[in-house]
Tab-separated table of C-alpha atoms in Angstrom:
chain	number	residue	atom	x	y	z
A	205	UNK	CA	42.980	40.988	27.667
A	206	UNK	CA	44.821	39.489	24.657
A	207	UNK	CA	43.439	39.730	21.164
A	208	UNK	CA	44.049	35.975	19.887
A	209	UNK	CA	43.535	35.112	16.175
A	210	UNK	CA	43.154	31.752	14.699
A	211	UNK	CA	43.183	31.394	10.944
A	212	UNK	CA	41.298	28.137	10.101
A	213	UNK	CA	38.193	26.731	11.519
A	214	UNK	CA	39.158	22.815	11.195
A	215	UNK	CA	39.501	20.653	14.004
A	216	UNK	CA	42.743	21.825	15.011
A	217	UNK	CA	41.896	25.556	15.078
A	218	UNK	CA	38.433	25.051	16.726
A	219	UNK	CA	40.029	23.152	19.368
A	220	UNK	CA	42.452	25.522	20.462
A	221	UNK	CA	39.721	28.130	20.517
A	222	UNK	CA	37.452	26.179	22.847
A	223	UNK	CA	40.324	24.983	24.875
A	224	UNK	CA	41.454	28.711	25.504
A	225	UNK	CA	38.137	29.689	26.330
A	226	UNK	CA	37.753	27.101	29.116
A	227	UNK	CA	40.870	28.947	30.773
A	228	UNK	CA	40.942	32.523	29.634
A	229	UNK	CA	38.762	35.536	28.969
A	230	UNK	CA	40.866	36.490	26.218
A	231	UNK	CA	39.272	37.896	22.957
A	232	UNK	CA	39.201	34.875	20.643
A	233	UNK	CA	38.489	35.341	16.813
A	234	UNK	CA	38.472	32.605	14.218
A	235	UNK	CA	38.872	33.582	10.393
A	236	UNK	CA	38.110	30.965	7.358
A	237	UNK	CA	37.218	31.282	3.977
A	238	UNK	CA	35.778	27.864	3.549
A	239	UNK	CA	32.789	27.711	5.536
A	240	UNK	CA	30.963	30.181	8.248
A	241	UNK	CA	30.913	27.248	10.923
A	242	UNK	CA	33.012	24.437	11.794
A	243	UNK	CA	32.185	21.238	10.115
A	244	UNK	CA	33.355	17.649	10.149
A	245	UNK	CA	35.660	17.320	7.399
A	246	UNK	CA	35.610	13.303	7.479
A	247	UNK	CA	31.900	13.565	6.570
A	248	UNK	CA	32.312	15.349	3.405
A	249	UNK	CA	31.320	12.022	1.315
A	250	UNK	CA	28.630	10.984	3.307
A	251	UNK	CA	27.008	14.359	2.279
A	252	UNK	CA	27.436	13.554	-1.489
A	253	UNK	CA	25.830	9.900	-0.644
A	254	UNK	CA	23.053	11.415	0.749
A	255	UNK	CA	23.526	9.866	4.181
A	256	UNK	CA	23.786	13.162	5.810
A	257	UNK	CA	23.127	16.788	5.403
A	258	UNK	CA	25.479	19.599	6.052
A	259	UNK	CA	23.781	21.029	8.815
A	260	UNK	CA	24.049	17.601	10.502
A	261	UNK	CA	27.808	17.666	10.182
A	262	UNK	CA	28.402	20.885	12.597
A	263	UNK	CA	29.325	19.546	15.936
A	264	UNK	CA	28.244	22.688	17.372
A	265	UNK	CA	24.762	24.683	17.217
A	266	UNK	CA	25.423	28.175	15.395
A	267	UNK	CA	24.624	29.909	18.567
A	268	UNK	CA	27.595	28.117	20.333
A	269	UNK	CA	30.059	30.718	18.917
A	270	UNK	CA	28.216	33.504	20.373
A	271	UNK	CA	27.249	31.954	23.554
A	272	UNK	CA	31.176	31.023	24.051
A	273	UNK	CA	32.446	34.468	23.032
A	274	UNK	CA	34.134	33.251	19.837
A	275	UNK	CA	34.112	35.917	16.789
A	276	UNK	CA	33.811	34.121	13.373
A	277	UNK	CA	35.081	35.971	10.480
A	278	UNK	CA	34.272	34.575	6.986
A	279	UNK	CA	37.037	35.868	4.697
A	280	UNK	CA	40.372	35.139	3.361
A	281	UNK	CA	43.841	36.276	4.658
A	282	UNK	CA	45.758	37.558	1.831
A	283	UNK	CA	48.920	38.928	3.850
A	284	UNK	CA	50.331	38.728	7.411
A	285	UNK	CA	52.592	41.563	8.700
A	286	UNK	CA	54.462	39.931	11.331
A	287	UNK	CA	56.275	43.201	12.613
A	288	UNK	CA	53.111	45.133	12.837
A	289	UNK	CA	51.139	41.955	14.036
A	290	UNK	CA	48.203	42.719	11.581
A	291	UNK	CA	46.497	40.607	8.943
A	292	UNK	CA	45.153	42.043	5.494
A	293	UNK	CA	41.655	40.416	4.704
A	294	UNK	CA	40.142	40.105	1.476
A	295	UNK	CA	36.639	41.919	2.207
A	296	UNK	CA	37.089	43.017	5.669
A	297	UNK	CA	39.159	45.627	7.287
A	298	UNK	CA	42.727	44.468	8.496
A	299	UNK	CA	42.917	43.234	12.272
A	300	UNK	CA	45.418	42.997	14.572
A	301	UNK	CA	46.475	40.165	17.046
A	302	UNK	CA	48.704	39.807	20.009
A	303	UNK	CA	48.671	36.027	19.512
A	304	UNK	CA	48.209	34.368	16.113
A	305	UNK	CA	47.475	30.658	15.308
A	306	UNK	CA	47.877	29.297	11.854
A	307	UNK	CA	45.760	26.045	11.457
A	308	UNK	CA	45.460	26.786	7.802
A	309	UNK	CA	45.433	22.939	6.626
A	310	UNK	CA	46.196	21.379	3.326
A	311	UNK	CA	45.331	21.672	-0.503
A	312	UNK	CA	45.387	19.080	-2.735
A	313	UNK	CA	48.788	18.358	-4.555
A	314	UNK	CA	49.146	19.268	-8.193
A	315	UNK	CA	52.274	18.311	-10.171
A	316	UNK	CA	52.116	20.681	-13.338
A	317	UNK	CA	50.326	18.498	-15.449
A	318	UNK	CA	49.020	20.474	-18.672
A	319	UNK	CA	45.294	20.739	-18.363
A	320	UNK	CA	45.471	20.402	-14.240
A	321	UNK	CA	43.520	23.889	-14.149
A	322	UNK	CA	40.540	22.829	-16.306
A	323	UNK	CA	37.179	22.768	-15.036
A	324	UNK	CA	36.028	19.419	-13.511
A	325	UNK	CA	39.684	18.805	-12.354
A	326	UNK	CA	40.170	18.722	-8.576
A	327	UNK	CA	40.966	16.887	-5.410
A	328	UNK	CA	38.821	16.209	-2.413
A	329	UNK	CA	39.690	18.272	0.739
A	330	UNK	CA	37.065	21.312	1.180
A	331	UNK	CA	33.706	22.228	1.248
A	332	UNK	CA	34.223	23.742	-1.995
A	333	UNK	CA	35.531	20.373	-3.596
A	334	UNK	CA	32.387	18.810	-2.547
A	335	UNK	CA	30.448	21.486	-4.148
A	336	UNK	CA	32.753	20.931	-7.426
A	337	UNK	CA	31.910	17.266	-7.361
A	338	UNK	CA	28.043	18.078	-6.817
A	339	UNK	CA	28.236	20.567	-9.808
A	340	UNK	CA	29.899	18.423	-12.421
A	341	UNK	CA	28.513	14.871	-11.604
A	342	UNK	CA	25.188	15.060	-13.414
A	343	UNK	CA	27.160	15.404	-16.771
A	344	UNK	CA	29.853	12.977	-15.788
A	345	UNK	CA	29.770	9.525	-17.206
A	346	UNK	CA	33.277	8.550	-16.815
A	347	UNK	CA	35.697	9.808	-14.089
A	348	UNK	CA	39.554	9.422	-13.652
A	349	UNK	CA	40.897	9.383	-10.329
A	350	UNK	CA	44.915	9.869	-10.114
A	351	UNK	CA	46.474	8.532	-7.081
A	352	UNK	CA	46.195	5.405	-4.942
A	353	UNK	CA	45.215	6.460	-1.288
A	354	UNK	CA	42.255	6.866	1.155
A	355	UNK	CA	40.950	10.129	-0.567
A	356	UNK	CA	41.054	8.288	-3.734
A	357	UNK	CA	39.031	5.419	-2.541
A	358	UNK	CA	36.363	7.938	-0.936
A	359	UNK	CA	36.171	9.726	-4.228
A	360	UNK	CA	35.507	6.641	-6.356
A	361	UNK	CA	32.955	5.303	-3.653
A	362	UNK	CA	31.071	8.775	-3.963
A	363	UNK	CA	30.913	8.651	-7.632
A	364	UNK	CA	29.845	4.988	-7.805
A	365	UNK	CA	26.776	5.794	-5.900
A	366	UNK	CA	25.807	7.831	-8.656
A	367	UNK	CA	26.254	5.493	-11.174
A	368	UNK	CA	29.668	6.888	-12.675
A	369	UNK	CA	32.227	4.640	-13.893
A	370	UNK	CA	35.294	5.149	-12.213
A	371	UNK	CA	39.127	4.533	-13.290
A	372	UNK	CA	41.639	4.707	-11.012
A	373	UNK	CA	45.278	5.564	-12.589
A	374	UNK	CA	48.150	4.759	-10.269
A	375	UNK	CA	51.802	5.324	-10.676
A	376	UNK	CA	52.857	2.619	-8.071
A	377	UNK	CA	53.117	-0.937	-9.107
A	378	UNK	CA	50.112	-1.703	-6.299
A	379	UNK	CA	47.522	0.455	-4.442
A	380	UNK	CA	49.077	2.727	-1.610
A	381	UNK	CA	52.004	0.314	-1.378
A	382	UNK	CA	54.166	3.413	-0.160
A	383	UNK	CA	52.281	2.815	2.973
A	384	UNK	CA	50.802	-0.813	3.218
A	385	UNK	CA	52.683	-3.854	3.055
A	386	UNK	CA	52.665	-5.993	-0.184
A	387	UNK	CA	49.967	-8.133	1.161
A	388	UNK	CA	47.772	-5.733	2.387
A	389	UNK	CA	48.102	-3.758	-0.715
A	390	UNK	CA	47.486	-6.616	-3.012
A	391	UNK	CA	44.326	-7.085	-1.050
A	392	UNK	CA	43.229	-3.632	-1.807
A	393	UNK	CA	43.747	-4.166	-5.287
A	394	UNK	CA	41.533	-7.291	-5.480
A	395	UNK	CA	38.879	-5.509	-3.390
A	396	UNK	CA	38.753	-2.366	-5.673
A	397	UNK	CA	38.361	-4.541	-8.550
A	398	UNK	CA	35.729	-6.839	-7.028
A	399	UNK	CA	33.539	-3.422	-6.420
A	400	UNK	CA	33.589	-2.615	-10.220
A	401	UNK	CA	36.254	-0.208	-10.526
A	402	UNK	CA	38.773	-0.290	-13.024
A	403	UNK	CA	42.555	-0.061	-11.469
A	404	UNK	CA	45.601	0.631	-13.782
A	405	UNK	CA	48.661	-0.046	-11.812
A	406	UNK	CA	52.120	1.400	-13.119
A	407	UNK	CA	50.458	3.912	-15.092
A	408	UNK	CA	50.965	7.613	-15.188
A	409	UNK	CA	48.965	10.493	-16.936
A	410	UNK	CA	50.652	12.846	-19.054
A	411	UNK	CA	47.983	15.544	-19.928
A	412	UNK	CA	44.348	16.353	-18.884
A	413	UNK	CA	42.410	16.987	-22.061
A	414	UNK	CA	40.147	19.902	-22.851
A	415	UNK	CA	36.822	19.588	-24.264
A	416	UNK	CA	37.247	23.006	-26.157
A	417	UNK	CA	35.043	24.826	-23.429
A	418	UNK	CA	37.515	24.655	-20.727
A	419	UNK	CA	36.562	21.591	-18.968
A	420	UNK	CA	38.094	17.957	-18.809
A	421	UNK	CA	37.158	15.561	-21.284
A	422	UNK	CA	39.970	12.821	-20.539
A	423	UNK	CA	43.389	12.205	-19.889
A	424	UNK	CA	46.442	11.252	-22.056
A	425	UNK	CA	48.538	8.323	-20.679
A	426	UNK	CA	52.324	8.502	-20.814
A	427	UNK	CA	52.268	4.910	-21.830
A	428	UNK	CA	50.072	5.871	-24.756
A	429	UNK	CA	46.392	6.029	-25.352
A	430	UNK	CA	43.658	8.200	-23.815
A	431	UNK	CA	40.992	7.685	-21.386
A	432	UNK	CA	37.640	9.526	-21.506
A	433	UNK	CA	36.668	11.393	-18.317
A	434	UNK	CA	34.226	14.174	-17.858
A	435	UNK	CA	35.976	14.650	-14.349
A	436	UNK	CA	39.391	14.139	-13.236
A	437	UNK	CA	40.234	13.746	-9.606
A	438	UNK	CA	43.627	14.444	-8.260
A	439	UNK	CA	43.971	12.598	-5.160
A	440	UNK	CA	47.974	12.354	-5.110
A	441	UNK	CA	48.343	13.362	-1.598
A	442	UNK	CA	47.918	16.736	0.124
A	443	UNK	CA	50.401	19.311	1.238
A	444	UNK	CA	50.510	22.420	3.587
A	445	UNK	CA	48.353	25.121	2.449
A	446	UNK	CA	51.094	27.729	3.039
A	447	UNK	CA	51.638	29.526	-0.510
A	448	UNK	CA	50.559	32.792	0.654
A	449	UNK	CA	53.299	32.724	3.564
A	450	UNK	CA	56.287	31.814	1.320
A	451	UNK	CA	57.702	34.962	0.816
A	452	UNK	CA	57.292	36.170	4.375
A	453	UNK	CA	59.482	36.231	7.283
A	454	UNK	CA	57.987	33.077	8.781
A	455	UNK	CA	60.363	30.034	8.537
A	456	UNK	CA	58.747	27.483	6.418
A	457	UNK	CA	59.973	24.165	4.739
A	458	UNK	CA	57.132	21.720	3.222
A	459	UNK	CA	55.161	23.098	6.230
A	460	UNK	CA	55.443	25.896	8.541
A	461	UNK	CA	58.391	24.980	10.758
A	462	UNK	CA	57.673	24.466	14.532
A	463	UNK	CA	59.200	23.114	17.746
A	464	UNK	CA	57.523	20.841	20.103
A	465	UNK	CA	55.620	23.910	21.557
A	466	UNK	CA	54.165	24.890	18.266
A	467	UNK	CA	56.333	27.824	18.030
A	468	UNK	CA	57.390	29.363	14.816
A	469	UNK	CA	60.438	31.705	14.334
A	470	UNK	CA	58.142	34.562	14.834
A	471	UNK	CA	57.365	36.153	18.021
A	472	UNK	CA	53.670	34.927	19.386
A	473	UNK	CA	53.150	33.143	16.337
A	474	UNK	CA	52.058	29.279	16.501
A	475	UNK	CA	51.138	26.657	13.828
A	476	UNK	CA	49.160	23.477	14.327
A	477	UNK	CA	47.575	20.694	12.257
A	478	UNK	CA	48.029	19.865	8.737
A	479	UNK	CA	50.030	22.873	8.139
A	480	UNK	CA	53.087	22.602	10.816
A	481	UNK	CA	56.145	20.692	10.126
A	482	UNK	CA	58.050	19.685	13.449
A	483	UNK	CA	61.814	20.805	13.258
A	484	UNK	CA	62.321	17.230	14.774
A	485	UNK	CA	59.751	14.352	14.407
A	486	UNK	CA	57.850	14.176	18.068
A	487	UNK	CA	58.447	10.564	18.536
A	488	UNK	CA	60.151	7.477	16.542
A	489	UNK	CA	57.067	6.653	14.628
A	490	UNK	CA	55.707	10.016	13.810
A	491	UNK	CA	56.375	11.981	10.749
A	492	UNK	CA	57.215	15.853	10.854
A	493	UNK	CA	53.948	16.651	9.142
A	494	UNK	CA	50.826	14.997	10.626
A	495	UNK	CA	47.927	15.133	8.918
A	496	UNK	CA	45.287	13.046	10.792
A	497	UNK	CA	42.060	14.439	12.206
A	498	UNK	CA	42.876	13.116	15.895
A	499	UNK	CA	46.344	14.535	15.948
A	500	UNK	CA	44.912	18.045	14.755
A	501	UNK	CA	42.672	18.147	17.817
A	502	UNK	CA	45.558	16.903	20.015
A	503	UNK	CA	47.702	19.685	18.684
A	504	UNK	CA	44.932	22.138	19.490
A	505	UNK	CA	44.335	20.737	23.141
A	506	UNK	CA	48.241	21.097	23.788
A	507	UNK	CA	48.944	24.782	22.273
A	508	UNK	CA	45.707	25.957	24.335
A	509	UNK	CA	47.632	25.188	27.316
A	510	UNK	CA	50.744	26.986	26.301
A	511	UNK	CA	48.854	30.016	25.166
A	512	UNK	CA	47.113	30.072	28.541
A	513	UNK	CA	50.297	30.033	30.651
A	514	UNK	CA	51.133	26.173	31.112
A	515	UNK	CA	53.766	26.077	28.600
A	516	UNK	CA	53.435	22.361	27.285
A	517	UNK	CA	55.267	20.052	24.860
A	518	UNK	CA	53.468	17.881	22.507
A	519	UNK	CA	53.780	14.338	23.208
A	520	UNK	CA	51.428	12.250	21.007
A	521	UNK	CA	52.023	8.868	22.327
A	522	UNK	CA	51.660	5.703	20.137
A	523	UNK	CA	51.005	6.309	16.177
A	524	UNK	CA	47.061	5.270	15.356
A	525	UNK	CA	44.934	5.737	11.985
A	526	UNK	CA	41.893	4.270	10.970
A	527	UNK	CA	40.138	4.506	7.455
A	528	UNK	CA	37.834	2.401	5.090
A	529	UNK	CA	38.780	0.816	1.947
A	530	UNK	CA	35.166	0.673	0.570
A	531	UNK	CA	33.748	-1.736	3.151
A	532	UNK	CA	37.183	-3.167	4.497
A	533	UNK	CA	38.019	-1.323	7.587
A	534	UNK	CA	41.591	-0.517	8.014
A	535	UNK	CA	43.501	0.058	11.696
A	536	UNK	CA	47.082	0.702	12.140
A	537	UNK	CA	49.059	1.284	15.260
A	538	UNK	CA	52.699	2.070	16.009
A	539	UNK	CA	55.462	1.263	13.281
A	540	UNK	CA	54.449	-0.854	10.343
A	541	UNK	CA	56.609	-0.233	7.515
A	542	UNK	CA	55.524	-1.020	3.809
A	543	UNK	CA	58.832	-2.683	3.238
A	544	UNK	CA	59.279	-5.374	6.168
A	545	UNK	CA	62.778	-5.626	7.490
A	546	UNK	CA	63.555	-9.204	8.311
A	547	UNK	CA	66.957	-8.472	9.564
A	548	UNK	CA	65.446	-6.155	12.516
A	549	UNK	CA	61.591	-7.254	12.663
A	550	UNK	CA	59.719	-10.346	13.237
A	551	UNK	CA	56.377	-10.205	11.350
A	552	UNK	CA	53.208	-12.503	11.953
A	553	UNK	CA	50.947	-11.977	9.215
A	554	UNK	CA	47.576	-13.911	9.121
A	555	UNK	CA	45.043	-13.456	6.310
A	556	UNK	CA	41.688	-14.831	5.976
A	557	UNK	CA	41.244	-17.569	2.948
A	558	UNK	CA	38.518	-15.348	1.665
A	559	UNK	CA	41.204	-12.477	1.179
A	560	UNK	CA	39.359	-9.821	2.807
A	561	UNK	CA	40.484	-9.851	6.410
A	562	UNK	CA	44.177	-9.674	7.702
A	563	UNK	CA	46.149	-9.303	11.092
A	564	UNK	CA	50.058	-8.414	11.021
A	565	UNK	CA	51.890	-8.077	14.552
A	566	UNK	CA	55.403	-6.617	14.140
A	567	UNK	CA	57.961	-7.153	16.573
A	568	UNK	CA	61.373	-5.599	17.267
A	569	UNK	CA	64.005	-8.173	17.260
A	570	UNK	CA	66.433	-5.886	19.323
A	571	UNK	CA	64.180	-6.246	22.373
A	572	UNK	CA	61.378	-8.432	21.301
A	573	UNK	CA	58.784	-6.235	22.014
A	574	UNK	CA	55.565	-5.006	20.080
A	575	UNK	CA	56.394	-2.189	17.290
A	576	UNK	CA	53.399	-2.049	15.235
A	577	UNK	CA	49.985	-3.583	14.325
A	578	UNK	CA	48.106	-3.860	11.050
A	579	UNK	CA	44.346	-4.507	10.501
A	580	UNK	CA	42.176	-5.188	7.675
A	581	UNK	CA	38.535	-6.233	8.347
A	582	UNK	CA	39.310	-6.818	12.027
A	583	UNK	CA	38.797	-4.190	14.723
A	584	UNK	CA	41.259	-3.962	17.661
A	585	UNK	CA	40.908	-1.808	21.219
A	586	UNK	CA	42.718	1.255	20.841
A	587	UNK	CA	43.580	1.202	24.564
A	588	UNK	CA	44.663	-2.378	24.490
A	589	UNK	CA	47.101	-1.793	21.563
A	590	UNK	CA	48.466	1.385	22.949
A	591	UNK	CA	49.348	-0.069	26.388
A	592	UNK	CA	50.947	-3.115	24.873
A	593	UNK	CA	53.221	-0.817	22.858
A	594	UNK	CA	53.753	2.019	25.433
A	595	UNK	CA	54.696	-0.529	28.188
A	596	UNK	CA	56.912	-2.342	25.596
A	597	UNK	CA	55.179	-5.812	26.192
A	598	UNK	CA	57.263	-8.816	25.179
A	599	UNK	CA	55.945	-11.111	22.333
A	600	UNK	CA	54.673	-13.942	24.481
A	601	UNK	CA	52.736	-11.308	26.720
A	602	UNK	CA	51.341	-9.864	23.573
A	603	UNK	CA	49.908	-13.442	22.641
A	604	UNK	CA	48.761	-14.643	25.913
A	605	UNK	CA	46.666	-11.584	25.857
A	606	UNK	CA	45.997	-10.857	22.237
A	607	UNK	CA	42.217	-11.602	22.575
A	608	UNK	CA	41.647	-9.026	24.682
A	609	UNK	CA	42.452	-6.650	22.135
A	610	UNK	CA	39.620	-8.012	19.651
A	611	UNK	CA	36.983	-5.358	19.434
A	612	UNK	CA	34.582	-6.745	16.620
A	613	UNK	CA	31.010	-7.287	17.653
A	614	UNK	CA	29.515	-9.834	19.890
A	615	UNK	CA	29.164	-13.260	17.734
A	616	UNK	CA	31.693	-12.180	15.199
A	617	UNK	CA	34.182	-14.804	14.362
A	618	UNK	CA	37.621	-14.342	16.156
A	619	UNK	CA	41.093	-15.442	14.493
A	620	UNK	CA	43.519	-14.817	17.484
A	621	UNK	CA	43.859	-18.425	18.100
A	622	UNK	CA	45.215	-18.792	14.695
A	623	UNK	CA	47.901	-16.286	15.584
A	624	UNK	CA	48.751	-18.033	18.777
A	625	UNK	CA	49.276	-21.165	16.665
A	626	UNK	CA	51.335	-19.358	14.666
A	627	UNK	CA	53.610	-18.155	17.315
A	628	UNK	CA	53.568	-21.560	18.924
A	629	UNK	CA	54.828	-23.073	15.680
A	630	UNK	CA	57.972	-20.704	15.567
A	631	UNK	CA	58.378	-20.853	19.280
A	632	UNK	CA	57.920	-24.580	20.414
A	633	UNK	CA	59.798	-23.787	23.707
A	634	UNK	CA	57.470	-20.862	24.421
A	635	UNK	CA	54.122	-22.106	24.143
A	636	UNK	CA	51.193	-20.016	24.885
A	637	UNK	CA	47.719	-21.891	25.452
A	638	UNK	CA	45.079	-21.231	23.192
A	639	UNK	CA	42.009	-19.596	25.078
A	640	UNK	CA	44.079	-18.474	28.154
A	641	UNK	CA	42.577	-15.694	30.076
A	642	UNK	CA	43.692	-12.327	30.375
A	643	UNK	CA	46.454	-11.372	33.065
A	644	UNK	CA	44.118	-9.541	35.715
A	645	UNK	CA	44.422	-6.064	36.355
A	646	UNK	CA	46.487	-4.943	33.219
A	647	UNK	CA	43.667	-3.257	31.565
C-alpha cells in the first residue's frame, strides 16, 4: 500500500483523491491550510451576497472523507524534501510520501506597488480573501478595484450589494481587451457603467495610500490625482502559488513544469491544476497554464488513471469557458483572438440593437472550418459547439445547423436567422435556407 499525499484541497486535488480511491486501496492524505473541507471556490461571491452559506458550498458532507478513507490535514506545508520524500509542516509532525501531488492553486498578482501589503488591500481567490472582504466592508464607503477581468467584476458586484461605491482602475484602453475582441469589450464597458460603476480606462495606480494606522485610505494615480478607497481590490490576474518551491530541486517557470502526464522532474511527484505549467501546450487552442475550474477537474481525473497504473496523457479537447459580466452571460469555445486576423480568419459578428447580446463565429480561411465561438447574453449547447469544432465542420454546415446550438430557454427570442442572413449575403451562391431542420443523426 502506497502513501499518496495531495497538497491542496481545491477541485484538482480532491478530484484526484476521489478517483484514486475508486481504483485503489492506497492511503490518501489531503493537506490544506485554506479550509478544513473542500468547498466550491466559484461560490465565494454568493456567500458574501447572502445567497448561500459556507456549509452549502461543500459538495460533500463532512463524513464523506472518513467514509472514503481520505485523511484530511489542516496545516501549511513549509518545505518539501524531495530526496527523502518528506514534507515539513507548520503545526504537525513531518509526513513521508511515496507519491506526491502538488495541487497548490494560485495567488493574486501583486506588482510591487508601494502600500500593496496594507490592510484592506487584497484579491479574491481564497476563503481568507472572503473573510477579509467581510471584515472590512462595514467600514468601507468607497472601493477601488485595480484590473479589468472576471475576478474584478465579481468583487465589484459583491460590494455593490452592500451599497459600496466601486471604481474600476484599468490599465488597458478597454475592459478585458487582452481577451475579448473590441466589440465585446466595448459592450462590457457600457454594461459596467450602466450598472452604476465608475470605470477609468487607460489608467494606472502609482501607490496605495496609508491612513496612518496601516490600512488603505486610497490610491495615487500615475496620471495624477487620488481616489478615496477604504478597500483596494487587486484583480490583475492570478499566478501559480509556488513561492515555497522556487529554491528547490523542482523545475519551475511561471508554474511547476510538467509533461502531458503531469510528471515533474522529480520522481513520483506530479503537479496539476492552476499551478501546473505544461512544457508543451496540450492543444493548439490551449495555454501552458490552465486556470479554469473544469480543466482542474479534468487534470485530477486524468492523473488518477496514471497513479493507479493506467498511464494516461492529458487530452483536453476543445477549449471552453463561461462566466458572467454582471447579468450578461459569457461563453467561449475554441480559439477567439482579441485581435481578429482578417488574413487568416473569417468573422461573423452579430450584435443586438440594445447592445447586450452578441454572437461571434470564427472560421479558419485555410480550411473553412469553425475555429471559435464567442457568446454574450446568448447560450449555446456545449456538446454541439464541441462537435462542430472537433469534427471540423465546414462553414455552410455550421450555418445549416446553427439553430440546434441555441440553448436559451423556450420562448426566448432566437437570433440565428440573422446570422444565416449575414452568411447568405456574403455567399450568395452558397445559400442556406432560414429555418432549415437539422441534419438527422449528427447530435
